[in-house]
Amino acid sequence: MDLVGTLAPHRRGGGDPAFRVERDGSVWRASYTPEGPGTLRLCWAGDVVQAMAWGAGAEWLLDGVPELLGVDDEPEGFVARHDVVRDQVTKRAGLRIGRTRRVFEALVPAVMEQKVLGQEAWRGWRYLLRRFGEPAPGAPHMRVPPPPDVWVRIPSWEWHRSGLEAVRARTIIGAARVARRLEEGPDEARLRSLPGIGVWTAAEVRQRAVGDPDAVSVGDYHLPGLVGWALAGRKVDDAGMLELLEPYAGHRYRVTRLLESSGKHPPRRGPRLPVRDYRSF
């Protein structure tokens, strides 16, 4: 299996305080589990993935390693219907769709990434974890994402310093207040019943927390163009993307992940969007 590739969606930018990839290919991930904070390290030991964990949540993290690495994923039933997809299936045969089992922990950075550049969202994620996350057990320089009750108590000026405006801050605080209910049943309808959570955010959460291979990020700024260019040689909108992905029903998220590494990206003809900084407002 592709260890780093399978876990890559859980990384929020190169400086993510809760996720680290070492030069030897080992992956570190910090999480606030139902048992408390914990840190997980995964690496290859011969032809076996070795797992080690620290902190109060260590046992919970170790128990969840098979699910995190996609033990319940079923790519064998996937049929590639385009040459580019078929080529990526061969090149990325070890890719799996795993799940963290932590809904709120996936929801917070997804809300931060709503309608902004990744760099802007990741800057806020880094600031708030370093400010309010506790040190990760057994992993110097890493931080554990705060539990829901801490997110609720973050003062307004700290949200401002992180670069998040009031709308996204309110969405995260509102979700934190019902976090326990979200963990019990993270279906799309329940997620979208929360103010500020739409189809895009719900899909991003389900991809990571539930390991849903069919959750399409409808409303994404770049994804329709990528899918259209790779599968049809032209840019399309959300409706066109869903039409192109229809033959892959049940595996549409898997297809988008494969296409992201295909190199089949539409040419850039306009200036890059600027990174906004709400801290100067």
mmCIF file of C-alpha atoms in Angstrom:
data_model
loop_
_atom_site.group_PDB
_atom_site.id
_atom_site.type_symbol
_atom_site.label_atom_id
_atom_site.label_comp_id
_atom_site.label_asym_id
_atom_site.label_seq_id
_atom_site.Cartn_x
_atom_site.Cartn_y
_atom_site.Cartn_z
ATOM 1 C CA MET A 1 0.000 0.000 0.000
ATOM 2 C CA ASP A 2 0.926 3.646 -0.441
ATOM 3 C CA LEU A 3 1.316 4.740 3.177
ATOM 4 C CA VAL A 4 2.056 8.435 2.638
ATOM 5 C CA GLY A 5 -0.430 8.800 -0.226
ATOM 6 C CA THR A 6 -3.227 7.156 1.738
ATOM 7 C CA LEU A 7 -2.686 9.478 4.720
ATOM 8 C CA ALA A 8 -1.982 12.652 2.711
ATOM 9 C CA PRO A 9 -5.555 14.061 2.866
ATOM 10 C CA HIS A 10 -5.192 14.431 6.638
ATOM 11 C CA ARG A 11 -2.294 16.865 6.247
ATOM 12 C CA ARG A 12 -3.268 20.534 6.302
ATOM 13 C CA GLY A 13 -0.339 22.197 4.578
ATOM 14 C CA GLY A 14 3.399 21.693 4.894
ATOM 15 C CA GLY A 15 3.590 23.154 8.393
ATOM 16 C CA ASP A 16 0.655 21.263 9.915
ATOM 17 C CA PRO A 17 1.456 20.958 13.654
ATOM 18 C CA ALA A 18 -0.658 17.772 13.888
ATOM 19 C CA PHE A 19 0.833 15.906 10.918
ATOM 20 C CA ARG A 20 4.421 15.201 9.918
ATOM 21 C CA VAL A 21 6.177 13.054 7.322
ATOM 22 C CA GLU A 22 9.805 12.177 8.016
ATOM 23 C CA ARG A 23 12.492 11.681 5.375
ATOM 24 C CA ASP A 24 12.369 7.941 5.995
ATOM 25 C CA GLY A 25 8.697 7.889 4.999
ATOM 26 C CA SER A 26 7.311 7.506 8.509
ATOM 27 C CA VAL A 27 4.113 9.411 9.233
ATOM 28 C CA TRP A 28 3.234 11.073 12.547
ATOM 29 C CA ARG A 29 -0.309 12.164 13.365
ATOM 30 C CA ALA A 30 -1.638 13.806 16.537
ATOM 31 C CA SER A 31 -5.307 13.532 17.470
ATOM 32 C CA TYR A 32 -7.649 14.229 20.364
ATOM 33 C CA THR A 33 -9.346 10.851 20.760
ATOM 34 C CA PRO A 34 -12.347 9.860 22.937
ATOM 35 C CA GLU A 35 -9.740 8.702 25.481
ATOM 36 C CA GLY A 36 -7.700 11.907 25.374
ATOM 37 C CA PRO A 37 -4.700 13.246 23.413
ATOM 38 C CA GLY A 38 -2.526 10.838 21.511
ATOM 39 C CA THR A 39 0.165 10.625 18.858
ATOM 40 C CA LEU A 40 0.485 7.883 16.250
ATOM 41 C CA ARG A 41 3.578 6.968 14.241
ATOM 42 C CA LEU A 42 3.329 4.675 11.214
ATOM 43 C CA CYS A 43 6.267 3.358 9.218
ATOM 44 C CA TRP A 44 7.314 0.431 7.083
ATOM 45 C CA ALA A 45 9.216 -2.406 8.768
ATOM 46 C CA GLY A 46 10.030 -4.724 5.906
ATOM 47 C CA ASP A 47 6.712 -5.520 4.248
ATOM 48 C CA VAL A 48 4.662 -4.686 7.356
ATOM 49 C CA VAL A 49 3.352 -1.306 8.553
ATOM 50 C CA GLN A 50 4.506 -0.805 12.124
ATOM 51 C CA ALA A 51 2.423 1.363 14.454
ATOM 52 C CA MET A 52 3.476 3.050 17.688
ATOM 53 C CA ALA A 53 1.472 5.451 19.820
ATOM 54 C CA TRP A 54 1.828 7.663 22.885
ATOM 55 C CA GLY A 55 -0.507 9.417 25.305
ATOM 56 C CA ALA A 56 -3.897 8.715 26.827
ATOM 57 C CA GLY A 57 -5.347 8.047 23.387
ATOM 58 C CA ALA A 58 -2.615 5.613 22.333
ATOM 59 C CA GLU A 59 -4.706 2.445 22.562
ATOM 60 C CA TRP A 60 -7.618 4.041 20.713
ATOM 61 C CA LEU A 61 -5.299 5.180 17.916
ATOM 62 C CA LEU A 62 -3.660 1.763 17.612
ATOM 63 C CA ASP A 63 -7.053 0.055 17.467
ATOM 64 C CA GLY A 64 -8.011 2.322 14.575
ATOM 65 C CA VAL A 65 -4.908 1.812 12.427
ATOM 66 C CA PRO A 66 -6.529 -0.733 10.078
ATOM 67 C CA GLU A 67 -9.435 1.634 9.393
ATOM 68 C CA LEU A 68 -7.087 4.607 9.000
ATOM 69 C CA LEU A 69 -5.192 2.664 6.329
ATOM 70 C CA GLY A 70 -8.331 1.601 4.474
ATOM 71 C CA VAL A 71 -8.901 -1.986 5.602
ATOM 72 C CA ASP A 72 -12.596 -1.632 4.708
ATOM 73 C CA ASP A 73 -11.952 0.114 1.410
ATOM 74 C CA GLU A 74 -12.870 -1.969 -1.641
ATOM 75 C CA PRO A 75 -10.967 -0.648 -4.674
ATOM 76 C CA GLU A 76 -11.051 -4.104 -6.245
ATOM 77 C CA GLY A 77 -14.593 -3.456 -7.465
ATOM 78 C CA PHE A 78 -13.580 -0.214 -9.156
ATOM 79 C CA VAL A 79 -13.613 -0.177 -12.986
ATOM 80 C CA ALA A 80 -11.603 2.520 -14.799
ATOM 81 C CA ARG A 81 -13.475 3.861 -17.846
ATOM 82 C CA HIS A 82 -10.944 6.421 -19.081
ATOM 83 C CA ASP A 83 -7.335 5.895 -20.114
ATOM 84 C CA VAL A 84 -6.058 8.525 -17.666
ATOM 85 C CA VAL A 85 -7.898 6.862 -14.776
ATOM 86 C CA ARG A 86 -6.711 3.408 -15.853
ATOM 87 C CA ASP A 87 -3.132 4.688 -15.961
ATOM 88 C CA GLN A 88 -3.399 6.176 -12.458
ATOM 89 C CA VAL A 89 -4.914 2.984 -11.054
ATOM 90 C CA THR A 90 -1.773 1.189 -12.195
ATOM 91 C CA LYS A 91 0.623 3.865 -10.932
ATOM 92 C CA ARG A 92 -1.152 4.294 -7.584
ATOM 93 C CA ALA A 93 -2.213 0.717 -6.926
ATOM 94 C CA GLY A 94 -1.480 1.151 -3.221
ATOM 95 C CA LEU A 95 -3.851 4.068 -2.686
ATOM 96 C CA ARG A 96 -6.595 3.408 -0.133
ATOM 97 C CA ILE A 97 -9.435 5.510 1.274
ATOM 98 C CA GLY A 98 -9.177 5.296 5.056
ATOM 99 C CA ARG A 99 -11.045 6.931 7.912
ATOM 100 C CA THR A 100 -9.980 8.702 11.104
ATOM 101 C CA ARG A 101 -13.300 8.174 12.973
ATOM 102 C CA ARG A 102 -12.991 11.772 14.255
ATOM 103 C CA VAL A 103 -15.722 13.872 12.655
ATOM 104 C CA PHE A 104 -15.261 17.186 14.452
ATOM 105 C CA GLU A 105 -11.500 17.033 13.980
ATOM 106 C CA ALA A 106 -12.035 16.788 10.217
ATOM 107 C CA LEU A 107 -14.729 19.446 10.239
ATOM 108 C CA VAL A 108 -12.678 22.274 11.766
ATOM 109 C CA PRO A 109 -10.013 22.577 9.045
ATOM 110 C CA ALA A 110 -12.640 21.941 6.357
ATOM 111 C CA VAL A 111 -14.581 24.996 7.582
ATOM 112 C CA MET A 112 -11.342 26.991 7.629
ATOM 113 C CA GLU A 113 -10.818 26.077 3.960
ATOM 114 C CA GLN A 114 -14.260 27.303 2.859
ATOM 115 C CA LYS A 115 -13.995 29.693 -0.096
ATOM 116 C CA VAL A 116 -10.369 30.658 0.593
ATOM 117 C CA LEU A 117 -6.954 29.635 -0.646
ATOM 118 C CA GLY A 118 -5.357 26.704 1.120
ATOM 119 C CA GLN A 119 -2.471 28.865 2.308
ATOM 120 C CA GLU A 120 -4.855 31.214 4.078
ATOM 121 C CA ALA A 121 -6.725 28.394 5.796
ATOM 122 C CA TRP A 122 -3.577 26.510 6.804
ATOM 123 C CA ARG A 123 -2.115 29.667 8.344
ATOM 124 C CA GLY A 124 -5.126 29.884 10.663
ATOM 125 C CA TRP A 125 -4.954 26.153 11.454
ATOM 126 C CA ARG A 126 -1.281 26.456 12.444
ATOM 127 C CA TYR A 127 -1.876 29.522 14.602
ATOM 128 C CA LEU A 128 -4.819 28.093 16.542
ATOM 129 C CA LEU A 129 -3.201 24.690 17.133
ATOM 130 C CA ARG A 130 -0.005 26.275 18.399
ATOM 131 C CA ARG A 131 -2.000 28.661 20.556
ATOM 132 C CA PHE A 132 -4.637 26.293 21.966
ATOM 133 C CA GLY A 133 -3.530 22.750 21.165
ATOM 134 C CA GLU A 134 -1.520 20.898 23.795
ATOM 135 C CA PRO A 135 1.905 19.347 23.061
ATOM 136 C CA ALA A 136 1.585 16.025 21.269
ATOM 137 C CA PRO A 137 2.676 13.094 23.497
ATOM 138 C CA GLY A 138 5.974 11.624 22.343
ATOM 139 C CA ALA A 139 6.378 14.052 19.446
ATOM 140 C CA PRO A 140 8.371 17.242 20.061
ATOM 141 C CA HIS A 141 7.195 20.285 18.100
ATOM 142 C CA MET A 142 3.791 18.754 17.275
ATOM 143 C CA ARG A 143 0.435 19.817 18.704
ATOM 144 C CA VAL A 144 -2.820 17.975 19.359
ATOM 145 C CA PRO A 145 -5.938 19.617 17.852
ATOM 146 C CA PRO A 146 -8.024 21.021 20.720
ATOM 147 C CA PRO A 147 -11.203 19.212 21.840
ATOM 148 C CA PRO A 148 -14.602 20.846 21.115
ATOM 149 C CA ASP A 149 -14.919 22.592 24.496
ATOM 150 C CA VAL A 150 -11.673 24.483 23.861
ATOM 151 C CA TRP A 151 -12.804 25.695 20.421
ATOM 152 C CA VAL A 152 -15.968 27.087 22.026
ATOM 153 C CA ARG A 153 -13.920 29.196 24.471
ATOM 154 C CA ILE A 154 -11.511 30.749 21.958
ATOM 155 C CA PRO A 155 -11.950 34.533 22.291
ATOM 156 C CA SER A 156 -12.949 36.654 19.303
ATOM 157 C CA TRP A 157 -9.584 38.426 19.107
ATOM 158 C CA GLU A 158 -7.756 35.125 18.770
ATOM 159 C CA TRP A 159 -9.949 34.143 15.818
ATOM 160 C CA HIS A 160 -9.063 37.499 14.301
ATOM 161 C CA ARG A 161 -5.357 36.967 14.896
ATOM 162 C CA SER A 162 -5.595 33.573 13.198
ATOM 163 C CA GLY A 163 -6.971 35.222 10.070
ATOM 164 C CA LEU A 164 -10.488 33.776 10.292
ATOM 165 C CA GLU A 165 -13.445 36.093 9.941
ATOM 166 C CA ALA A 166 -16.511 35.846 12.189
ATOM 167 C CA VAL A 167 -18.590 33.685 9.830
ATOM 168 C CA ARG A 168 -16.221 30.707 9.804
ATOM 169 C CA ALA A 169 -15.484 31.144 13.512
ATOM 170 C CA ARG A 170 -19.209 30.957 14.328
ATOM 171 C CA THR A 171 -19.580 27.844 12.180
ATOM 172 C CA ILE A 172 -16.793 26.063 14.066
ATOM 173 C CA ILE A 173 -18.132 27.139 17.470
ATOM 174 C CA GLY A 174 -21.636 25.993 16.539
ATOM 175 C CA ALA A 175 -20.336 22.593 15.418
ATOM 176 C CA ALA A 176 -18.257 22.274 18.591
ATOM 177 C CA ARG A 177 -21.394 22.626 20.709
ATOM 178 C CA VAL A 178 -22.963 19.567 19.051
ATOM 179 C CA ALA A 179 -19.730 17.643 18.415
ATOM 180 C CA ARG A 180 -20.830 14.589 20.398
ATOM 181 C CA ARG A 181 -23.952 14.225 18.263
ATOM 182 C CA LEU A 182 -21.865 14.539 15.091
ATOM 183 C CA GLU A 183 -19.569 11.733 16.187
ATOM 184 C CA GLU A 184 -22.556 9.454 16.762
ATOM 185 C CA GLY A 185 -23.897 9.801 13.220
ATOM 186 C CA PRO A 186 -21.774 11.689 10.672
ATOM 187 C CA ASP A 187 -24.191 11.315 7.732
ATOM 188 C CA GLU A 188 -24.407 14.111 5.171
ATOM 189 C CA ALA A 189 -27.870 15.253 6.221
ATOM 190 C CA ARG A 190 -26.807 15.703 9.839
ATOM 191 C CA LEU A 191 -23.676 17.591 8.843
ATOM 192 C CA ARG A 192 -25.572 19.893 6.494
ATOM 193 C CA SER A 193 -28.183 20.637 9.137
ATOM 194 C CA LEU A 194 -25.589 22.802 10.888
ATOM 195 C CA PRO A 195 -25.413 26.514 9.976
ATOM 196 C CA GLY A 196 -22.455 27.154 7.687
ATOM 197 C CA ILE A 197 -22.015 23.524 6.587
ATOM 198 C CA GLY A 198 -22.839 22.940 2.928
ATOM 199 C CA VAL A 199 -22.339 20.142 0.447
ATOM 200 C CA TRP A 200 -18.621 20.892 -0.052
ATOM 201 C CA THR A 201 -17.756 20.892 3.650
ATOM 202 C CA ALA A 202 -19.840 17.782 4.322
ATOM 203 C CA ALA A 203 -18.019 15.924 1.556
ATOM 204 C CA GLU A 204 -14.592 16.998 2.833
ATOM 205 C CA VAL A 205 -15.489 15.719 6.302
ATOM 206 C CA ARG A 206 -16.896 12.406 5.092
ATOM 207 C CA GLN A 207 -13.856 11.760 2.922
ATOM 208 C CA ARG A 208 -11.561 11.884 5.918
ATOM 209 C CA ALA A 209 -13.606 10.893 8.960
ATOM 210 C CA VAL A 210 -15.786 8.219 7.348
ATOM 211 C CA GLY A 211 -13.620 7.151 4.408
ATOM 212 C CA ASP A 212 -16.451 7.691 1.913
ATOM 213 C CA PRO A 213 -15.045 6.820 -1.553
ATOM 214 C CA ASP A 214 -17.983 8.537 -3.270
ATOM 215 C CA ALA A 215 -18.010 11.924 -1.474
ATOM 216 C CA VAL A 216 -17.482 14.535 -4.192
ATOM 217 C CA SER A 217 -16.397 18.036 -3.195
ATOM 218 C CA VAL A 218 -19.076 19.873 -5.183
ATOM 219 C CA GLY A 219 -18.413 23.609 -5.059
ATOM 220 C CA ASP A 220 -14.622 23.292 -5.093
ATOM 221 C CA TYR A 221 -12.814 26.088 -6.947
ATOM 222 C CA HIS A 222 -10.364 23.849 -8.823
ATOM 223 C CA LEU A 223 -11.926 20.375 -8.944
ATOM 224 C CA PRO A 224 -14.415 20.766 -11.843
ATOM 225 C CA GLY A 225 -11.685 22.168 -14.075
ATOM 226 C CA LEU A 226 -9.346 19.319 -13.164
ATOM 227 C CA VAL A 227 -11.954 16.599 -13.758
ATOM 228 C CA GLY A 228 -13.177 18.170 -16.999
ATOM 229 C CA TRP A 229 -9.697 18.659 -18.407
ATOM 230 C CA ALA A 230 -8.516 15.151 -17.491
ATOM 231 C CA LEU A 231 -11.625 13.272 -18.655
ATOM 232 C CA ALA A 232 -12.957 15.437 -21.504
ATOM 233 C CA GLY A 233 -10.166 17.827 -22.482
ATOM 234 C CA ARG A 234 -12.126 20.899 -21.435
ATOM 235 C CA LYS A 235 -13.068 22.826 -18.306
ATOM 236 C CA VAL A 236 -16.526 22.155 -16.895
ATOM 237 C CA ASP A 237 -18.683 23.410 -14.031
ATOM 238 C CA ASP A 238 -20.021 21.368 -11.115
ATOM 239 C CA ALA A 239 -22.874 19.930 -13.182
ATOM 240 C CA GLY A 240 -20.466 18.922 -15.936
ATOM 241 C CA MET A 241 -18.133 17.344 -13.387
ATOM 242 C CA LEU A 242 -20.920 15.259 -11.887
ATOM 243 C CA GLU A 243 -21.964 14.137 -15.362
ATOM 244 C CA LEU A 244 -18.418 13.007 -16.181
ATOM 245 C CA LEU A 245 -18.136 11.196 -12.846
ATOM 246 C CA GLU A 246 -21.522 9.475 -13.108
ATOM 247 C CA PRO A 247 -20.036 6.224 -14.539
ATOM 248 C CA TYR A 248 -17.921 6.030 -11.360
ATOM 249 C CA ALA A 249 -20.842 6.240 -8.913
ATOM 250 C CA GLY A 250 -19.707 4.776 -5.611
ATOM 251 C CA HIS A 251 -16.077 5.721 -6.290
ATOM 252 C CA ARG A 252 -16.233 9.353 -7.390
ATOM 253 C CA TYR A 253 -13.946 10.646 -4.636
ATOM 254 C CA ARG A 254 -11.478 7.892 -5.496
ATOM 255 C CA VAL A 255 -11.422 9.120 -9.088
ATOM 256 C CA THR A 256 -10.756 12.729 -8.076
ATOM 257 C CA ARG A 257 -7.870 11.607 -5.883
ATOM 258 C CA LEU A 258 -6.380 9.643 -8.758
ATOM 259 C CA LEU A 259 -6.777 12.570 -11.144
ATOM 260 C CA GLU A 260 -5.073 14.978 -8.745
ATOM 261 C CA SER A 261 -1.797 13.138 -9.271
ATOM 262 C CA SER A 262 -2.269 12.562 -13.017
ATOM 263 C CA GLY A 263 -0.642 15.794 -14.178
ATOM 264 C CA LYS A 264 -3.710 16.460 -16.361
ATOM 265 C CA HIS A 265 -4.383 19.958 -15.053
ATOM 266 C CA PRO A 266 -5.901 22.784 -17.123
ATOM 267 C CA PRO A 267 -3.472 25.559 -18.086
ATOM 268 C CA ARG A 268 -3.422 28.657 -15.913
ATOM 269 C CA ARG A 269 -4.284 31.750 -17.948
ATOM 270 C CA GLY A 270 -5.076 34.268 -15.234
ATOM 271 C CA PRO A 271 -3.270 35.738 -12.243
ATOM 272 C CA ARG A 272 -3.201 33.724 -9.050
ATOM 273 C CA LEU A 273 -5.704 34.710 -6.403
ATOM 274 C CA PRO A 274 -4.154 36.800 -3.609
ATOM 275 C CA VAL A 275 -3.896 35.414 -0.098
ATOM 276 C CA ARG A 276 -6.197 37.541 2.037
ATOM 277 C CA ASP A 277 -5.253 38.565 5.546
ATOM 278 C CA TYR A 278 -8.207 39.453 7.782
ATOM 279 C CA ARG A 279 -5.765 40.400 10.538
ATOM 280 C CA SER A 280 -5.180 43.735 8.815
ATOM 281 C CA PHE A 281 -8.917 44.571 8.572
#
